[in-house]
């Protein structure tokens, strides 16, 4: 990778950390310069506007997410079972509020930005499509087919649970069992596995 490529990667990672820690209001060129420990003005030279900053973060996270899921799908073991898939999704859910906390906090901030920014929205779409494609492939591999709507429901549920676990008071998270990654994963996988029309009926009954 060229030196310029390395610098872009450095700035993108720093921008993720700033967005996760300080939110959209705190995402400034100077804050990223400080986080990346580069001379003042460096970030503005690469990403002149706030829109460019958000799009750079979205592109960085989308690229990493898609590459990781493609690698996962290319290396699915022949003997993978349903419990392996459950364990995989439970681990993913745990990472959202654990080792990958910054990336997922930044992702949630991007979802808010995506309401107004079509470029960010398109990149979030790449992330979601990769997650859906992966869920469909993994479930086909274990003989439990899941449609794209069910996989989309699973993806949205994972994000919603992670957001609640990260943003609600700790005692409420404990009371509601939102830290029970294994149990939550089983529930989300079960709901996602319901046929599309049945899933809609379940949600309609729940909302009513």
GROMACS .gro file of N, CA and C in nm, residues 10-82:
model
  219
   10UNK      N    1  -0.516   0.537   0.829
   10UNK     CA    2  -0.492   0.591   0.963
   10UNK      C    3  -0.599   0.693   1.000
   11UNK      N    4  -0.629   0.783   0.908
   11UNK     CA    5  -0.728   0.887   0.935
   11UNK      C    6  -0.869   0.829   0.948
   12UNK      N    7  -0.900   0.730   0.867
   12UNK     CA    8  -1.032   0.667   0.876
   12UNK      C    9  -1.051   0.599   1.011
   13UNK      N   10  -0.949   0.526   1.057
   13UNK     CA   11  -0.958   0.460   1.188
   13UNK      C   12  -0.970   0.563   1.299
   14UNK      N   13  -0.895   0.671   1.288
   14UNK     CA   14  -0.904   0.777   1.389
   14UNK      C   15  -1.042   0.840   1.388
   15UNK      N   16  -1.099   0.859   1.269
   15UNK     CA   17  -1.232   0.919   1.257
   15UNK      C   18  -1.338   0.828   1.320
   16UNK      N   19  -1.323   0.698   1.304
   16UNK     CA   20  -1.414   0.602   1.368
   16UNK      C   21  -1.411   0.621   1.519
   17UNK      N   22  -1.292   0.629   1.576
   17UNK     CA   23  -1.279   0.645   1.721
   17UNK      C   24  -1.341   0.777   1.769
   18UNK      N   25  -1.317   0.885   1.694
   18UNK     CA   26  -1.373   1.015   1.732
   18UNK      C   27  -1.525   1.012   1.725
   19UNK      N   28  -1.580   0.955   1.616
   19UNK     CA   29  -1.725   0.949   1.600
   19UNK      C   30  -1.788   0.864   1.710
   20UNK      N   31  -1.725   0.752   1.743
   20UNK     CA   32  -1.777   0.664   1.847
   20UNK      C   33  -1.773   0.732   1.984
   21UNK      N   34  -1.667   0.804   2.012
   21UNK     CA   35  -1.648   0.865   2.144
   21UNK      C   36  -1.726   0.995   2.160
   22UNK      N   37  -1.724   1.081   2.056
   22UNK     CA   38  -1.776   1.217   2.068
   22UNK      C   39  -1.904   1.242   1.989
   23UNK      N   40  -1.948   1.144   1.910
   23UNK     CA   41  -2.070   1.162   1.831
   23UNK      C   42  -2.049   1.253   1.712
   24UNK      N   43  -2.157   1.275   1.638
   24UNK     CA   44  -2.148   1.355   1.517
   24UNK      C   45  -2.102   1.498   1.541
   25UNK      N   46  -2.146   1.557   1.652
   25UNK     CA   47  -2.108   1.695   1.680
   25UNK      C   48  -1.958   1.708   1.706
   26UNK      N   49  -1.900   1.603   1.759
   26UNK     CA   50  -1.758   1.608   1.791
   26UNK      C   51  -1.667   1.566   1.676
   27UNK      N   52  -1.727   1.530   1.564
   27UNK     CA   53  -1.647   1.484   1.450
   27UNK      C   54  -1.594   1.605   1.374
   28UNK      N   55  -1.474   1.649   1.411
   28UNK     CA   56  -1.411   1.763   1.347
   28UNK      C   57  -1.276   1.722   1.290
   29UNK      N   58  -1.228   1.801   1.197
   29UNK     CA   59  -1.098   1.772   1.138
   29UNK      C   60  -0.987   1.777   1.244
   30UNK      N   61  -0.995   1.875   1.332
   30UNK     CA   62  -0.892   1.888   1.436
   30UNK      C   63  -0.894   1.770   1.531
   31UNK      N   64  -1.014   1.724   1.568
   31UNK     CA   65  -1.024   1.609   1.660
   31UNK      C   66  -0.962   1.485   1.598
   32UNK      N   67  -0.983   1.466   1.469
   32UNK     CA   68  -0.925   1.350   1.400
   32UNK      C   69  -0.774   1.364   1.390
   33UNK      N   70  -0.727   1.486   1.362
   33UNK     CA   71  -0.582   1.509   1.358
   33UNK      C   72  -0.519   1.470   1.492
   34UNK      N   73  -0.584   1.511   1.602
   34UNK     CA   74  -0.530   1.481   1.735
   34UNK      C   75  -0.533   1.330   1.760
   35UNK      N   76  -0.644   1.266   1.725
   35UNK     CA   77  -0.657   1.122   1.747
   35UNK      C   78  -0.554   1.044   1.667
   36UNK      N   79  -0.529   1.087   1.545
   36UNK     CA   80  -0.434   1.018   1.457
   36UNK      C   81  -0.289   1.061   1.481
   37UNK      N   82  -0.273   1.167   1.563
   37UNK     CA   83  -0.139   1.220   1.593
   37UNK      C   84  -0.066   1.260   1.466
   38UNK      N   85  -0.137   1.340   1.387
   38UNK     CA   86  -0.079   1.394   1.263
   38UNK      C   87  -0.083   1.546   1.271
   39UNK      N   88  -0.006   1.615   1.189
   39UNK     CA   89  -0.006   1.762   1.192
   39UNK      C   90  -0.145   1.820   1.165
   40UNK      N   91  -0.175   1.930   1.232
   40UNK     CA   92  -0.305   1.995   1.213
   40UNK      C   93  -0.323   2.031   1.066
   41UNK      N   94  -0.439   2.003   1.013
   41UNK     CA   95  -0.468   2.030   0.872
   41UNK      C   96  -0.459   1.907   0.784
   42UNK      N   97  -0.402   1.799   0.838
   42UNK     CA   98  -0.385   1.677   0.757
   42UNK      C   99  -0.519   1.619   0.713
   43UNK      N  100  -0.610   1.604   0.809
   43UNK     CA  101  -0.741   1.544   0.777
   43UNK      C  102  -0.816   1.629   0.676
   44UNK      N  103  -0.813   1.760   0.693
   44UNK     CA  104  -0.884   1.851   0.601
   44UNK      C  105  -0.826   1.842   0.460
   45UNK      N  106  -0.698   1.812   0.450
   45UNK     CA  107  -0.634   1.797   0.320
   45UNK      C  108  -0.689   1.674   0.245
   46UNK      N  109  -0.719   1.568   0.321
   46UNK     CA  110  -0.770   1.445   0.260
   46UNK      C  111  -0.922   1.447   0.245
   47UNK      N  112  -0.990   1.502   0.347
   47UNK     CA  113  -1.136   1.502   0.349
   47UNK      C  114  -1.183   1.644   0.383
   48UNK      N  115  -1.203   1.727   0.282
   48UNK     CA  116  -1.223   1.870   0.306
   48UNK      C  117  -1.351   1.908   0.379
   49UNK      N  118  -1.456   1.828   0.370
   49UNK     CA  119  -1.585   1.865   0.428
   49UNK      C  120  -1.631   1.762   0.531
   50UNK      N  121  -1.733   1.799   0.609
   50UNK     CA  122  -1.790   1.704   0.706
   50UNK      C  123  -1.857   1.588   0.633
   51UNK      N  124  -1.921   1.617   0.520
   51UNK     CA  125  -1.980   1.509   0.443
   51UNK      C  126  -1.874   1.409   0.399
   52UNK      N  127  -1.760   1.461   0.359
   52UNK     CA  128  -1.650   1.373   0.317
   52UNK      C  129  -1.601   1.287   0.433
   53UNK      N  130  -1.601   1.343   0.554
   53UNK     CA  131  -1.561   1.267   0.672
   53UNK      C  132  -1.657   1.151   0.697
   54UNK      N  133  -1.786   1.181   0.696
   54UNK     CA  134  -1.885   1.076   0.719
   54UNK      C  135  -1.877   0.967   0.610
   55UNK      N  136  -1.859   1.010   0.487
   55UNK     CA  137  -1.852   0.913   0.377
   55UNK      C  138  -1.726   0.829   0.387
   56UNK      N  139  -1.616   0.889   0.432
   56UNK     CA  140  -1.492   0.813   0.449
   56UNK      C  141  -1.507   0.707   0.557
   57UNK      N  142  -1.573   0.743   0.667
   57UNK     CA  143  -1.596   0.646   0.775
   57UNK      C  144  -1.687   0.534   0.725
   58UNK      N  145  -1.795   0.570   0.656
   58UNK     CA  146  -1.888   0.470   0.605
   58UNK      C  147  -1.819   0.376   0.506
   59UNK      N  148  -1.737   0.431   0.420
   59UNK     CA  149  -1.664   0.347   0.323
   59UNK      C  150  -1.567   0.254   0.395
   60UNK      N  151  -1.499   0.305   0.495
   60UNK     CA  152  -1.402   0.226   0.571
   60UNK      C  153  -1.471   0.109   0.641
   61UNK      N  154  -1.581   0.137   0.710
   61UNK     CA  155  -1.652   0.031   0.782
   61UNK      C  156  -1.716  -0.068   0.686
   62UNK      N  157  -1.771  -0.018   0.576
   62UNK     CA  158  -1.833  -0.108   0.478
   62UNK      C  159  -1.729  -0.201   0.416
   63UNK      N  160  -1.615  -0.146   0.382
   63UNK     CA  161  -1.509  -0.227   0.321
   63UNK      C  162  -1.463  -0.337   0.415
   64UNK      N  163  -1.443  -0.303   0.540
   64UNK     CA  164  -1.400  -0.403   0.639
   64UNK      C  165  -1.506  -0.508   0.664
   65UNK      N  166  -1.630  -0.464   0.676
   65UNK     CA  167  -1.740  -0.556   0.707
   65UNK      C  168  -1.762  -0.654   0.591
   66UNK      N  169  -1.768  -0.601   0.471
   66UNK     CA  170  -1.791  -0.687   0.353
   66UNK      C  171  -1.677  -0.786   0.336
   67UNK      N  172  -1.554  -0.739   0.351
   67UNK     CA  173  -1.438  -0.828   0.336
   67UNK      C  174  -1.439  -0.939   0.440
   68UNK      N  175  -1.475  -0.905   0.564
   68UNK     CA  176  -1.477  -1.006   0.671
   68UNK      C  177  -1.584  -1.112   0.644
   69UNK      N  178  -1.701  -1.070   0.598
   69UNK     CA  179  -1.809  -1.166   0.572
   69UNK      C  180  -1.781  -1.249   0.447
   70UNK      N  181  -1.718  -1.190   0.349
   70UNK     CA  182  -1.680  -1.268   0.230
   70UNK      C  183  -1.581  -1.376   0.268
   71UNK      N  184  -1.484  -1.341   0.352
   71UNK     CA  185  -1.385  -1.440   0.398
   71UNK      C  186  -1.453  -1.550   0.479
   72UNK      N  187  -1.551  -1.512   0.561
   72UNK     CA  188  -1.626  -1.610   0.639
   72UNK      C  189  -1.699  -1.707   0.548
   73UNK      N  190  -1.767  -1.655   0.448
   73UNK     CA  191  -1.846  -1.740   0.357
   73UNK      C  192  -1.758  -1.830   0.272
   74UNK      N  193  -1.638  -1.783   0.240
   74UNK     CA  194  -1.546  -1.863   0.159
   74UNK      C  195  -1.484  -1.977   0.238
   75UNK      N  196  -1.493  -1.969   0.371
   75UNK     CA  197  -1.428  -2.070   0.455
   75UNK      C  198  -1.525  -2.142   0.548
   76UNK      N  199  -1.649  -2.156   0.504
   76UNK     CA  200  -1.748  -2.228   0.584
   76UNK      C  201  -1.712  -2.377   0.585
   77UNK      N  202  -1.690  -2.438   0.701
   77UNK     CA  203  -1.654  -2.581   0.707
   77UNK      C  204  -1.766  -2.669   0.652
   78UNK      N  205  -1.727  -2.780   0.594
   78UNK     CA  206  -1.826  -2.873   0.539
   78UNK      C  207  -1.917  -2.931   0.647
   79UNK      N  208  -1.863  -2.943   0.768
   79UNK     CA  209  -1.941  -3.005   0.876
   79UNK      C  210  -2.005  -2.903   0.970
   80UNK      N  211  -2.023  -2.780   0.924
   80UNK     CA  212  -2.084  -2.678   1.009
   80UNK      C  213  -2.227  -2.719   1.046
   81UNK      N  214  -2.266  -2.694   1.171
   81UNK     CA  215  -2.399  -2.729   1.219
   81UNK      C  216  -2.474  -2.608   1.270
   82UNK      N  217  -2.600  -2.628   1.302
   82UNK     CA  218  -2.685  -2.518   1.349
   82UNK      C  219  -2.629  -2.454   1.476
   0.00000   0.00000   0.00000
